[in-house]
């Protein structure tokens, strides 16, 4: 696929191109079934869905060829495919056209037929089908390969810590670049909804909150505990104070204290609690309990409490003056 000259346009689809299709039904069949599975109907459906079907078939073929959906390992084909690349990959002269490209077309066409028939049968009985629409897509998918401009690949979606999972959740799929999507009128989402509306009277978006905000987790994280909402609306000190919350430092700094360490480690490991407090705890946390850096040094490191003595001297001088 490295030819610099553009490939010739593929020949038009014809009956002989589709050996996997069943023979056309006899004239005694009902009108609805006599037209839906003909090669002409197949060719028309492929042409109507060319925008998503070609990239999808090419993606599956390359996934099979390289043995992985992680397109970062596809060499020069890892880049988003342009029209010329898709033409070469899906051309009838492609080495995997019949076994992969054409088969994907055929499989998706029959999925369309069966789902359409099920929806029509349900509607005839007064039953409406509701489809399930995940808010995200797989990280290594045809969507992120062919439309990378729409996705924030350096983060993933999840859920914040709660009573169900105190570490939060990391679902592993990328979040969206809504500003980029808005620039072209949300065409990717519109097309997605348009296709699903052919079969479903309603859609359940899982989770619909993702259209408004999403819990975004850095890629290096395993759980969701270090995530943040995107977008996030800041909360001012005045808003916090109006709800009786004044200790901002308590909410924004680590709060592992020496008494907590002693409780968790127990009497037998009391010396470890003090060692951890000395080496790792933020000094400000200890100041509240021991009255200054000198007191901390004296208590844990055998140092002199010079700062405390100085403070006492200053206090005495102030009281005598």
Short mmCIF file of C-alpha atoms in Angstrom, two decimals, residues 22-190:
data_model
loop_
_atom_site.label_atom_id
_atom_site.label_comp_id
_atom_site.label_asym_id
_atom_site.label_seq_id
_atom_site.Cartn_x
_atom_site.Cartn_y
_atom_site.Cartn_z
CA UNK A 22 -28.09 -16.52 -1.51
CA UNK A 23 -29.68 -16.85 -4.96
CA UNK A 24 -32.44 -14.31 -5.61
CA UNK A 25 -35.79 -15.59 -4.33
CA UNK A 26 -38.29 -17.00 -6.78
CA UNK A 27 -41.11 -14.93 -8.22
CA UNK A 28 -43.54 -16.58 -5.80
CA UNK A 29 -41.90 -14.82 -2.86
CA UNK A 30 -43.51 -11.79 -1.27
CA UNK A 31 -42.52 -8.39 -2.71
CA UNK A 32 -40.71 -7.34 0.47
CA UNK A 33 -38.45 -10.39 0.51
CA UNK A 34 -37.88 -10.41 -3.25
CA UNK A 35 -35.93 -7.17 -3.21
CA UNK A 36 -34.16 -6.97 0.14
CA UNK A 37 -31.45 -9.60 -0.43
CA UNK A 38 -30.68 -9.14 -4.11
CA UNK A 39 -27.14 -8.20 -5.15
CA UNK A 40 -28.51 -4.87 -6.37
CA UNK A 41 -29.96 -4.15 -2.93
CA UNK A 42 -26.68 -5.16 -1.37
CA UNK A 43 -24.70 -2.88 -3.67
CA UNK A 44 -27.05 0.01 -2.93
CA UNK A 45 -26.75 -0.54 0.83
CA UNK A 46 -22.95 -0.64 0.64
CA UNK A 47 -22.92 2.62 -1.32
CA UNK A 48 -25.32 4.29 1.15
CA UNK A 49 -23.17 3.32 4.14
CA UNK A 50 -19.80 3.85 2.50
CA UNK A 51 -18.74 6.56 4.96
CA UNK A 52 -18.54 4.22 7.98
CA UNK A 53 -18.51 0.79 6.33
CA UNK A 54 -15.24 1.15 4.40
CA UNK A 55 -13.15 2.31 7.39
CA UNK A 56 -14.71 -0.40 9.54
CA UNK A 57 -13.95 -3.18 7.05
CA UNK A 58 -10.40 -1.88 6.56
CA UNK A 59 -9.87 -1.71 10.33
CA UNK A 60 -10.98 -5.32 10.82
CA UNK A 61 -8.76 -6.49 7.96
CA UNK A 62 -5.70 -4.75 9.43
CA UNK A 63 -6.54 -6.01 12.90
CA UNK A 64 -6.47 -9.54 11.48
CA UNK A 65 -3.31 -8.88 9.48
CA UNK A 66 -1.30 -7.49 12.42
CA UNK A 67 -2.91 -9.63 15.10
CA UNK A 68 -3.91 -6.65 17.25
CA UNK A 69 -6.39 -3.79 17.35
CA UNK A 70 -3.69 -1.52 18.78
CA UNK A 71 -3.01 0.40 15.58
CA UNK A 72 0.12 1.96 17.06
CA UNK A 73 1.74 -1.34 16.02
CA UNK A 74 0.61 -1.09 12.39
CA UNK A 75 3.63 0.82 11.13
CA UNK A 76 2.78 3.48 8.53
CA UNK A 77 -0.85 2.31 8.54
CA UNK A 78 -1.25 3.54 12.12
CA UNK A 79 -2.00 7.02 10.80
CA UNK A 80 -5.61 8.03 10.14
CA UNK A 81 -6.48 6.66 6.68
CA UNK A 82 -7.14 9.13 3.89
CA UNK A 83 -9.36 8.36 0.92
CA UNK A 84 -6.48 7.00 -1.17
CA UNK A 85 -5.47 4.59 1.60
CA UNK A 86 -9.03 3.38 2.06
CA UNK A 87 -9.32 2.89 -1.72
CA UNK A 88 -6.24 0.66 -1.71
CA UNK A 89 -7.32 -1.28 1.37
CA UNK A 90 -10.87 -1.94 0.18
CA UNK A 91 -10.23 -2.33 -3.54
CA UNK A 92 -11.27 -5.66 -5.14
CA UNK A 93 -7.57 -6.09 -5.99
CA UNK A 94 -6.64 -5.94 -2.30
CA UNK A 95 -5.13 -9.26 -1.11
CA UNK A 96 -7.75 -9.61 1.62
CA UNK A 97 -10.73 -8.18 -0.24
CA UNK A 98 -12.80 -11.35 -0.53
CA UNK A 99 -12.03 -12.92 2.85
CA UNK A 100 -12.20 -9.75 4.93
CA UNK A 101 -13.49 -6.62 3.20
CA UNK A 102 -16.32 -8.21 1.24
CA UNK A 103 -17.18 -10.55 4.10
CA UNK A 104 -17.53 -7.58 6.49
CA UNK A 105 -19.78 -5.82 3.97
CA UNK A 106 -21.92 -8.95 3.63
CA UNK A 107 -22.10 -9.58 7.37
CA UNK A 108 -23.10 -6.00 8.18
CA UNK A 109 -25.69 -6.04 5.39
CA UNK A 110 -27.37 -9.14 6.78
CA UNK A 111 -27.21 -7.72 10.29
CA UNK A 112 -29.04 -4.69 8.90
CA UNK A 113 -31.66 -6.91 7.25
CA UNK A 114 -32.27 -9.02 10.35
CA UNK A 115 -32.44 -6.07 12.72
CA UNK A 116 -34.77 -4.21 10.35
CA UNK A 117 -37.03 -7.27 10.12
CA UNK A 118 -37.09 -7.61 13.92
CA UNK A 119 -37.95 -3.92 14.35
CA UNK A 120 -40.72 -4.14 11.74
CA UNK A 121 -42.19 -7.28 13.31
CA UNK A 122 -42.14 -5.67 16.74
CA UNK A 123 -43.78 -2.49 15.42
CA UNK A 124 -46.53 -4.55 13.77
CA UNK A 125 -47.38 -5.91 17.22
CA UNK A 126 -47.30 -2.49 18.83
CA UNK A 127 -43.89 -3.02 20.44
CA UNK A 128 -41.20 -0.34 20.27
CA UNK A 129 -37.56 -1.36 20.48
CA UNK A 130 -35.16 0.63 22.65
CA UNK A 131 -31.49 0.45 21.74
CA UNK A 132 -28.47 0.77 24.03
CA UNK A 133 -25.93 3.46 23.14
CA UNK A 134 -22.68 3.50 25.15
CA UNK A 135 -21.38 7.02 25.75
CA UNK A 136 -17.86 5.96 24.76
CA UNK A 137 -16.00 3.84 22.23
CA UNK A 138 -13.16 1.34 22.61
CA UNK A 139 -9.73 2.94 22.85
CA UNK A 140 -8.36 0.90 19.96
CA UNK A 141 -11.30 1.07 17.57
CA UNK A 142 -12.11 2.19 14.06
CA UNK A 143 -13.46 5.44 15.49
CA UNK A 144 -10.23 6.50 17.19
CA UNK A 145 -8.16 5.23 14.25
CA UNK A 146 -10.08 7.05 11.53
CA UNK A 147 -11.26 10.12 13.51
CA UNK A 148 -8.56 10.78 16.14
CA UNK A 149 -9.34 14.51 16.19
CA UNK A 150 -12.51 13.77 18.17
CA UNK A 151 -10.86 11.93 21.07
CA UNK A 152 -8.66 12.72 24.08
CA UNK A 153 -6.48 9.64 23.93
CA UNK A 154 -4.25 10.59 26.88
CA UNK A 155 -7.09 10.10 29.36
CA UNK A 156 -9.88 7.60 29.92
CA UNK A 157 -13.40 7.66 31.26
CA UNK A 158 -14.51 6.23 34.58
CA UNK A 159 -16.50 6.93 37.72
CA UNK A 160 -15.54 8.78 40.91
CA UNK A 161 -15.07 6.97 44.23
CA UNK A 162 -18.34 6.14 45.97
CA UNK A 163 -19.85 3.62 48.39
CA UNK A 164 -19.86 1.00 45.61
CA UNK A 165 -16.14 1.33 44.85
CA UNK A 166 -14.01 3.55 47.12
CA UNK A 167 -11.21 3.58 44.53
CA UNK A 168 -13.45 4.76 41.72
CA UNK A 169 -13.63 3.10 38.31
CA UNK A 170 -11.53 3.29 35.16
CA UNK A 171 -13.50 2.17 32.11
CA UNK A 172 -10.60 2.52 29.71
CA UNK A 173 -12.15 4.39 26.79
CA UNK A 174 -11.12 7.91 25.75
CA UNK A 175 -13.13 11.05 26.34
CA UNK A 176 -14.30 13.44 23.64
CA UNK A 177 -12.98 16.70 22.27
CA UNK A 178 -16.34 18.42 22.31
CA UNK A 179 -14.97 21.67 20.89
CA UNK A 180 -13.72 19.83 17.80
CA UNK A 181 -17.01 17.97 17.43
CA UNK A 182 -18.95 21.22 17.74
CA UNK A 183 -16.86 22.78 14.96
CA UNK A 184 -18.35 20.42 12.35
CA UNK A 185 -21.85 20.35 13.79
CA UNK A 186 -21.35 17.11 15.74
CA UNK A 187 -21.40 15.16 12.47
CA UNK A 188 -19.94 12.01 14.07
CA UNK A 189 -22.68 11.89 16.69
CA UNK A 190 -25.40 12.79 14.18
#
